[in-house]
Short mmCIF file of C-alpha atoms and ligand atoms in Angstrom, two decimals:
data_model
loop_
_atom_site.label_atom_id
_atom_site.label_comp_id
_atom_site.label_asym_id
_atom_site.label_seq_id
_atom_site.Cartn_x
_atom_site.Cartn_y
_atom_site.Cartn_z
CA MET A 1225 19.83 -22.85 -9.35
CA SER A 1226 16.07 -23.13 -9.48
CA CYS A 1227 12.98 -22.14 -7.52
CA ARG A 1228 12.25 -24.43 -4.57
CA THR A 1229 8.52 -24.25 -5.33
CA CYS A 1230 8.20 -24.70 -9.09
CA SER A 1231 11.71 -25.98 -10.00
CA HIS A 1232 12.07 -23.50 -12.85
CA PRO A 1233 15.16 -21.30 -13.32
CA LEU A 1234 15.21 -18.12 -11.27
CA THR A 1235 14.33 -15.78 -14.09
CA LEU A 1236 11.21 -14.04 -15.23
CA SER A 1237 10.22 -13.80 -18.89
CA LEU A 1238 9.09 -10.35 -19.88
CA ALA A 1239 6.29 -10.08 -22.39
CA PRO A 1240 7.62 -8.84 -25.73
CA ASP A 1241 7.52 -5.08 -25.93
CA SER A 1242 4.17 -4.27 -27.49
CA SER A 1243 5.27 -0.84 -28.67
CA SER A 1244 7.80 -2.36 -31.05
CA GLU A 1245 5.10 -4.60 -32.53
CA SER A 1246 2.91 -1.68 -33.44
CA SER A 1247 5.38 -0.42 -36.03
CA ALA A 1248 4.02 -1.12 -39.48
CA GLY A 1249 5.89 -3.30 -41.92
CA PRO A 1250 6.40 -6.94 -42.73
CA SER A 1251 6.18 -9.08 -39.65
CA THR A 1252 9.22 -10.99 -38.66
CA THR A 1253 9.06 -14.46 -37.17
CA THR A 1254 11.83 -13.88 -34.64
CA THR A 1255 10.38 -13.36 -31.21
CA THR A 1256 12.92 -12.43 -28.61
CA THR A 1257 11.73 -13.08 -25.11
CA GLU A 1258 13.72 -11.10 -22.63
CA THR A 1259 14.42 -12.64 -19.25
CA VAL A 1260 15.42 -10.86 -16.08
CA PRO A 1261 16.53 -12.29 -12.73
CA ASP A 1262 13.72 -13.15 -10.31
CA ASP A 1263 15.55 -14.59 -7.34
CA LEU A 1264 14.40 -14.30 -3.75
CA LEU A 1265 16.94 -15.66 -1.28
CA LEU A 1266 15.69 -16.50 2.23
CA PRO A 1267 17.90 -16.58 5.34
CA CYS A 1268 17.78 -20.41 5.20
CA THR A 1269 19.55 -20.13 1.77
CA CYS A 1270 16.54 -21.43 -0.19
CA HIS A 1271 15.75 -19.56 -3.42
CA PHE A 1272 12.28 -18.78 -4.80
CA HIS A 1273 10.60 -16.75 -7.49
CA TRP A 1274 9.05 -13.68 -5.87
CA GLN A 1275 5.50 -14.70 -6.75
CA CYS A 1276 6.05 -18.36 -5.88
CA LEU A 1277 6.94 -17.39 -2.32
CA LEU A 1278 4.16 -14.81 -1.98
CA ASP A 1279 1.68 -17.49 -3.06
CA HIS A 1280 2.63 -19.24 0.19
CA SER A 1281 2.28 -16.12 2.33
CA PRO A 1282 -0.89 -17.20 4.21
CA THR A 1283 0.91 -20.35 5.39
CA ILE A 1284 4.26 -18.71 6.06
CA ALA A 1285 2.70 -15.82 7.98
CA LEU A 1286 1.28 -18.41 10.39
CA SER A 1287 4.15 -20.91 10.60
CA LEU A 1288 7.01 -18.44 10.00
CA ARG A 1289 8.85 -21.36 8.40
CA CYS A 1290 10.41 -21.80 4.97
CA PRO A 1291 7.94 -23.72 2.79
CA ALA A 1292 10.82 -25.77 1.34
CA CYS A 1293 13.16 -26.64 4.22
CA ASP A 1294 10.95 -25.84 7.25
CA THR A 1295 13.55 -23.55 8.87
CA HIS A 1296 12.14 -21.02 11.34
CA LEU A 1297 12.74 -17.74 9.48
CA PRO A 1298 12.44 -14.69 11.80
CA THR A 1299 15.45 -13.23 13.59
CA PRO A 1300 15.40 -13.39 17.42
CA SER A 1301 15.49 -9.56 17.48
CA ASP A 1302 12.66 -7.36 18.78
CA PRO A 1303 10.83 -6.68 16.55
CA PRO A 1304 11.68 -9.78 14.55
CA THR A 1305 12.50 -9.53 10.85
CA ILE A 1306 12.96 -11.98 7.99
CA PRO A 1307 16.05 -10.66 6.23
CA ALA A 1308 16.02 -11.64 2.57
CA THR A 1309 17.73 -10.63 -0.65
CA TYR A 1310 15.76 -10.12 -3.81
CA THR A 1311 17.66 -9.98 -7.08
CA SER A 1312 15.80 -8.54 -10.03
CA GLU A 1313 16.65 -6.50 -13.11
CA GLY A 1314 18.14 -3.75 -10.97
CA GLY A 1315 20.46 -6.10 -9.05
CA PRO A 1316 20.24 -7.48 -5.53
CA SER A 1317 18.56 -5.57 -2.72
CA ALA A 1318 18.08 -6.46 0.92
CA LEU A 1319 14.61 -6.39 2.42
CA ASP A 1320 12.57 -7.51 5.39
CA LEU A 1321 10.03 -10.09 4.22
CA LEU A 1322 7.99 -10.21 7.42
CA PRO A 1323 5.76 -7.14 6.83
CA ILE A 1324 5.31 -8.12 3.18
CA LEU A 1325 4.21 -11.66 4.07
CA THR A 1326 1.93 -10.34 6.81
CA GLU A 1327 0.24 -7.92 4.42
CA GLU A 1328 -0.14 -10.53 1.66
CA ALA A 1329 -1.58 -13.04 4.11
CA PHE A 1330 -3.99 -10.42 5.45
CA LEU A 1331 -5.13 -9.43 1.95
CA ALA A 1332 -5.52 -13.07 0.91
CA SER A 1333 -8.05 -13.58 3.69
CA ASN A 1334 -9.52 -10.05 3.43
CA PRO A 1335 -9.59 -9.33 -0.31
CA GLU A 1336 -12.17 -6.57 0.29
CA ALA A 1337 -9.47 -4.58 2.13
CA ARG A 1338 -7.28 -4.32 -0.97
CA PRO A 1339 -8.68 -0.99 -2.29
CA ALA A 1340 -8.58 0.55 1.19
CA ARG A 1341 -4.94 -0.49 1.67
CA ALA A 1342 -4.20 0.99 -1.74
CA LEU A 1343 -5.84 4.27 -0.68
CA HIS A 1344 -3.63 4.40 2.41
CA THR A 1345 -0.51 3.84 0.32
CA LEU A 1346 -1.52 6.66 -2.03
CA ALA A 1347 -2.28 8.90 0.96
CA ALA A 1348 1.17 8.29 2.39
CA GLU A 1349 2.73 9.07 -0.98
CA GLY A 1350 0.66 12.23 -1.43
CA ASP A 1351 -0.85 10.97 -4.70
CA VAL A 1352 -4.08 13.00 -4.77
CA GLU A 1353 -4.94 12.14 -8.37
CA GLY A 1354 -4.48 8.44 -7.73
CA MET A 1355 -6.77 8.73 -4.71
CA VAL A 1356 -9.47 10.49 -6.71
CA ASP A 1357 -9.30 7.76 -9.37
CA LEU A 1358 -9.56 5.05 -6.76
CA LEU A 1359 -12.43 6.77 -4.92
CA GLY A 1360 -14.32 6.93 -8.21
CA ASP A 1361 -13.83 3.20 -8.78
CA VAL A 1362 -14.79 1.66 -5.45
CA GLU A 1363 -18.13 1.40 -3.75
CA GLU A 1364 -16.87 0.49 -0.29
CA ASP A 1365 -16.30 3.21 2.26
CA VAL A 1366 -12.51 3.16 2.01
CA VAL A 1367 -12.28 6.68 3.45
CA ARG A 1368 -13.37 5.51 6.91
CA TRP A 1369 -11.57 2.18 6.87
CA ARG A 1370 -9.21 1.53 9.80
CA ASP A 1371 -6.07 -0.38 8.97
CA PRO A 1372 -5.54 -3.32 11.35
CA LEU A 1373 -1.97 -3.68 10.06
CA ASN A 1374 -1.16 -0.06 10.89
CA GLY A 1375 -2.45 0.56 14.39
CA GLY A 1376 -6.05 1.10 13.30
CA ARG A 1377 -5.18 4.31 11.46
CA THR A 1378 -7.53 5.82 8.89
CA ALA A 1379 -6.29 7.39 5.65
CA LEU A 1380 -6.56 10.76 7.42
CA HIS A 1381 -4.18 9.65 10.19
CA VAL A 1382 -1.77 8.36 7.53
CA ALA A 1383 -1.91 11.62 5.56
CA VAL A 1384 -1.33 13.79 8.64
CA GLU A 1385 1.61 11.69 9.82
CA ALA A 1386 3.15 11.75 6.34
CA GLY A 1387 2.73 15.55 6.19
CA ARG A 1388 0.50 15.36 3.09
CA GLU A 1389 -1.55 18.53 3.38
CA GLU A 1390 -3.33 18.18 0.00
CA VAL A 1391 -4.39 14.66 0.89
CA VAL A 1392 -5.76 15.88 4.22
CA TRP A 1393 -7.90 18.46 2.42
CA LEU A 1394 -9.12 15.84 -0.08
CA LEU A 1395 -10.16 13.50 2.72
CA LEU A 1396 -11.91 16.36 4.53
CA TRP A 1397 -13.65 17.25 1.27
CA VAL A 1398 -15.08 13.77 0.77
CA GLY A 1399 -15.45 12.65 4.36
CA SER A 1400 -16.22 15.58 6.65
CA GLY A 1401 -18.67 18.34 7.29
CA VAL A 1402 -16.01 21.10 7.13
CA GLU A 1403 -17.72 24.09 5.51
CA GLU A 1404 -16.63 24.77 1.94
CA GLY A 1405 -15.48 28.28 2.91
CA ARG A 1406 -12.70 26.87 5.06
CA PHE A 1407 -11.03 25.00 2.21
CA PRO A 1408 -8.15 26.67 0.35
CA GLU A 1409 -9.44 27.95 -3.00
CA VAL A 1410 -6.99 25.76 -4.92
CA VAL A 1411 -8.51 22.68 -3.29
CA VAL A 1412 -12.07 23.69 -4.16
CA GLN A 1413 -10.96 24.35 -7.72
CA LEU A 1414 -9.16 21.03 -8.00
CA ALA A 1415 -12.15 19.13 -6.62
CA GLY A 1416 -14.34 20.82 -9.20
CA GLU A 1417 -11.99 19.97 -12.04
CA MET A 1418 -11.68 16.37 -10.95
CA GLY A 1419 -15.39 16.00 -10.32
CA VAL A 1420 -15.05 15.09 -6.65
CA GLY A 1421 -18.26 15.67 -4.73
CA ARG A 1422 -18.67 16.29 -1.03
CA GLY A 1423 -19.53 13.12 0.80
CA GLU A 1424 -21.06 14.69 3.89
CA GLY A 1425 -23.90 12.83 5.45
CA VAL A 1426 -22.65 9.54 3.98
CA GLY A 1427 -20.96 8.36 7.13
CA GLU A 1428 -19.30 9.46 10.30
CA ASP A 1429 -17.17 12.61 10.00
CA VAL A 1430 -13.59 11.42 9.42
CA ARG A 1431 -12.34 13.91 12.00
CA GLY A 1432 -14.02 11.90 14.73
CA LEU A 1433 -12.48 8.54 13.80
CA ARG A 1434 -9.93 7.21 16.28
CA ASP A 1435 -6.95 4.98 15.65
CA GLY A 1436 -6.06 1.98 17.77
CA ALA A 1437 -4.41 4.26 20.34
CA GLY A 1438 -7.61 6.31 20.65
CA ARG A 1439 -6.25 9.35 18.81
CA VAL A 1440 -8.27 11.41 16.34
CA ALA A 1441 -6.29 12.86 13.41
CA GLY A 1442 -6.49 16.35 14.93
CA GLU A 1443 -4.50 15.20 17.95
CA VAL A 1444 -1.84 13.74 15.67
CA ALA A 1445 -1.63 17.05 13.78
CA ARG A 1446 -1.38 19.05 17.00
CA GLY A 1447 1.52 16.87 18.06
CA MET A 1448 3.34 17.72 14.83
CA GLY A 1449 3.34 21.45 15.57
CA GLY A 1450 4.39 24.13 13.08
CA ALA A 1451 2.02 24.68 10.16
CA TRP A 1452 0.08 21.65 11.27
CA GLY A 1453 -1.14 23.50 14.32
CA GLY A 1454 -3.45 25.49 12.02
CA LEU A 1455 -4.71 22.38 10.31
CA ALA A 1456 -5.31 20.77 13.68
CA GLU A 1457 -8.02 23.35 14.26
CA VAL A 1458 -9.80 22.42 11.03
CA LEU A 1459 -9.35 18.79 11.96
CA THR A 1460 -11.10 19.29 15.29
CA LEU A 1461 -14.78 18.48 15.34
ZN1 LIG B 1513 8.94 -20.64 -8.82
ZN1 LIG B 1514 14.48 -22.89 3.23
#
């Protein structure tokens, strides 16, 4: 079986492990290239390498057809899905290709949105350190970016919905006029250690940004109740 795009076998060659090369000693001429499965099976039964199919995502996201056999791929369900099976090193796993293709197609035509999408992913995962690294690297205003693929949510909406309290405080630190005295001490300390400055005055206060449904993050927090009721107050402009 081979890939319907490039005709090569459905495996992926891993680069030789660099850590084993660093060991001193006489160099040997035997290079063992390890291969792992890289087999994406579409509902039409065509197989592709993962990257070979994603390279077609702008076209597929529009046509919703297999680039090899032209079969219409989505299920008739509501919402539609493209059920696929991807077999890699860890064995086969089932997945829905539709959101992945949509995101890839979006990023292919909006490459500038890549860092902002990455920030949203980190916010949902609660990865504060990763967010600080990213914020230090980009010049765009990713903090106020609204995600068209996720109902126009900002990173603050995402963090509140995912219940990531630390992320909420980080976003308030860099994107709001909340007085320093209202932040938990541990947050102020962490910001100091990580060299994160306040970004007030740079742009609109993140607490006032609305998602596609017209909700500010404070309303989302209020709807979550419990401990988030307290945060909702801080989140209210
Ligand atoms: Zn291929
Ligand atoms: Zn096909």
